[in-house]
Short mmCIF file of C-alpha atoms in Angstrom, two decimals:
data_model
loop_
_atom_site.label_atom_id
_atom_site.label_comp_id
_atom_site.label_asym_id
_atom_site.label_seq_id
_atom_site.Cartn_x
_atom_site.Cartn_y
_atom_site.Cartn_z
CA MET B 1 8.48 -0.38 21.64
CA SER B 2 8.86 -1.84 18.17
CA LEU B 3 7.38 -5.12 17.03
CA GLY B 4 8.94 -7.37 14.44
CA PRO B 5 7.62 -7.25 10.87
CA TYR B 6 3.96 -8.23 10.52
CA THR B 7 0.84 -8.01 8.37
CA TYR B 8 -2.40 -7.11 10.14
CA VAL B 9 -5.76 -8.10 8.64
CA THR B 10 -9.14 -7.23 10.17
CA LEU B 11 -12.61 -8.04 8.91
CA SER B 12 -15.40 -6.08 10.54
CA ILE B 13 -18.97 -7.27 10.04
CA VAL B 14 -21.72 -5.17 11.57
CA PRO B 15 -25.41 -5.99 10.95
CA ALA B 16 -27.07 -3.73 8.36
CA GLU B 17 -23.68 -2.30 7.28
CA THR B 18 -21.25 -3.11 4.49
CA PRO B 19 -18.47 -5.41 5.74
CA ARG B 20 -15.10 -3.68 6.02
CA LEU B 21 -11.72 -5.32 5.39
CA ILE B 22 -8.55 -3.62 6.63
CA VAL B 23 -5.08 -4.80 5.58
CA SER B 24 -2.01 -3.15 7.12
CA PHE B 25 1.51 -4.04 6.07
CA HIS B 26 4.14 -3.36 8.75
CA THR B 27 7.02 -5.16 7.08
CA ASN B 28 9.72 -4.63 4.50
CA GLU B 29 8.63 -7.92 2.95
CA VAL B 30 5.98 -6.10 0.88
CA ARG B 31 6.39 -6.74 -2.82
CA VAL B 32 4.83 -4.24 -5.20
CA ARG B 33 4.17 -5.00 -8.84
CA ALA B 34 2.38 -3.33 -11.70
CA HIS B 35 1.51 -4.72 -15.09
CA VAL B 36 -1.22 -4.78 -17.70
CA ILE B 37 -3.70 -7.66 -17.94
CA ASP B 38 -4.71 -8.75 -21.44
CA GLU B 39 -3.31 -5.49 -22.85
CA ARG B 40 -6.45 -3.69 -21.68
CA ARG B 41 -6.32 -2.93 -17.98
CA PRO B 42 -3.59 -2.02 -15.50
CA TYR B 43 -3.04 -3.93 -12.29
CA LEU B 44 -1.22 -2.82 -9.13
CA GLY B 45 -0.49 -5.45 -6.51
CA PHE B 46 0.94 -5.46 -2.99
CA SER B 47 1.82 -8.77 -1.38
CA THR B 48 3.51 -10.26 1.67
CA PRO B 49 3.80 -13.89 2.68
CA GLU B 50 0.52 -13.41 4.59
CA ALA B 51 -1.69 -11.29 2.31
CA ASP B 52 -2.28 -9.88 -1.16
CA VAL B 53 -4.02 -6.63 -2.09
CA SER B 54 -4.64 -5.54 -5.66
CA VAL B 55 -6.06 -2.52 -7.44
CA SER B 56 -7.35 -2.53 -11.00
CA THR B 57 -9.89 -0.77 -13.16
CA THR B 58 -13.53 -0.25 -12.24
CA GLY B 59 -15.38 -3.52 -12.65
CA GLY B 60 -12.34 -5.02 -14.37
CA GLY B 61 -13.28 -3.07 -17.49
CA PRO B 62 -11.54 -0.47 -19.64
CA VAL B 63 -9.75 2.49 -18.00
CA THR B 64 -12.17 5.27 -17.00
CA ASP B 65 -11.62 8.89 -15.94
CA ALA B 66 -12.21 7.75 -12.34
CA ASP B 67 -9.50 5.08 -12.73
CA LEU B 68 -7.07 7.75 -13.97
CA ALA B 69 -7.93 9.94 -10.97
CA LEU B 70 -7.30 7.01 -8.61
CA ALA B 71 -3.96 6.22 -10.29
CA ARG B 72 -2.91 9.86 -9.84
CA ASP B 73 -3.93 9.74 -6.17
CA ILE B 74 -1.89 6.55 -5.66
CA TYR B 75 1.12 8.16 -7.38
CA SER B 76 0.84 11.28 -5.22
CA ALA B 77 0.43 9.29 -2.00
CA ALA B 78 3.43 7.09 -2.89
CA ALA B 79 5.55 10.21 -3.52
CA HIS B 80 4.55 11.62 -0.11
CA TYR B 81 5.29 8.26 1.56
CA LEU B 82 8.74 8.20 -0.05
CA ALA B 83 9.49 11.78 1.02
CA ASP B 84 8.37 11.05 4.60
CA CYS B 85 10.46 7.85 4.74
CA GLU B 86 13.56 9.67 3.46
CA ARG B 87 13.11 12.60 5.88
CA LEU B 88 12.47 10.38 8.90
CA HIS B 89 15.33 8.05 8.01
CA ILE B 90 17.74 10.99 8.01
CA GLU B 91 16.31 12.42 11.24
CA GLN B 92 16.42 9.04 12.99
CA SER B 93 19.98 8.38 11.79
CA VAL B 94 21.11 11.71 13.24
CA THR B 95 19.28 10.99 16.54
CA ASP B 96 20.87 7.52 16.73
CA GLN B 97 24.35 8.98 16.13
CA THR B 98 23.80 11.68 18.75
CA ALA B 99 22.61 9.13 21.33
CA ALA B 100 25.64 6.88 20.78
#
């Protein structure tokens, strides 16, 4: 079963623990943008009509080694996501053609 496009947001608050916010985008309406704020810190944003998520430098300050490591992790994960989408799209297209 497949649902229509949606954005899923959960806030979990447990006593004596740090609150946890989970945002899941299950839609092709996600818009991704990257730019630099005040010529001093990068900004990566994901948005849908229902939610916005952004990533920027630690404490909103100058770029640190940890920020560079995070940016590399994001780049690597995005490359894996793209490869998985391309592979599955091909496999699913072949399966759909075989079933028809």
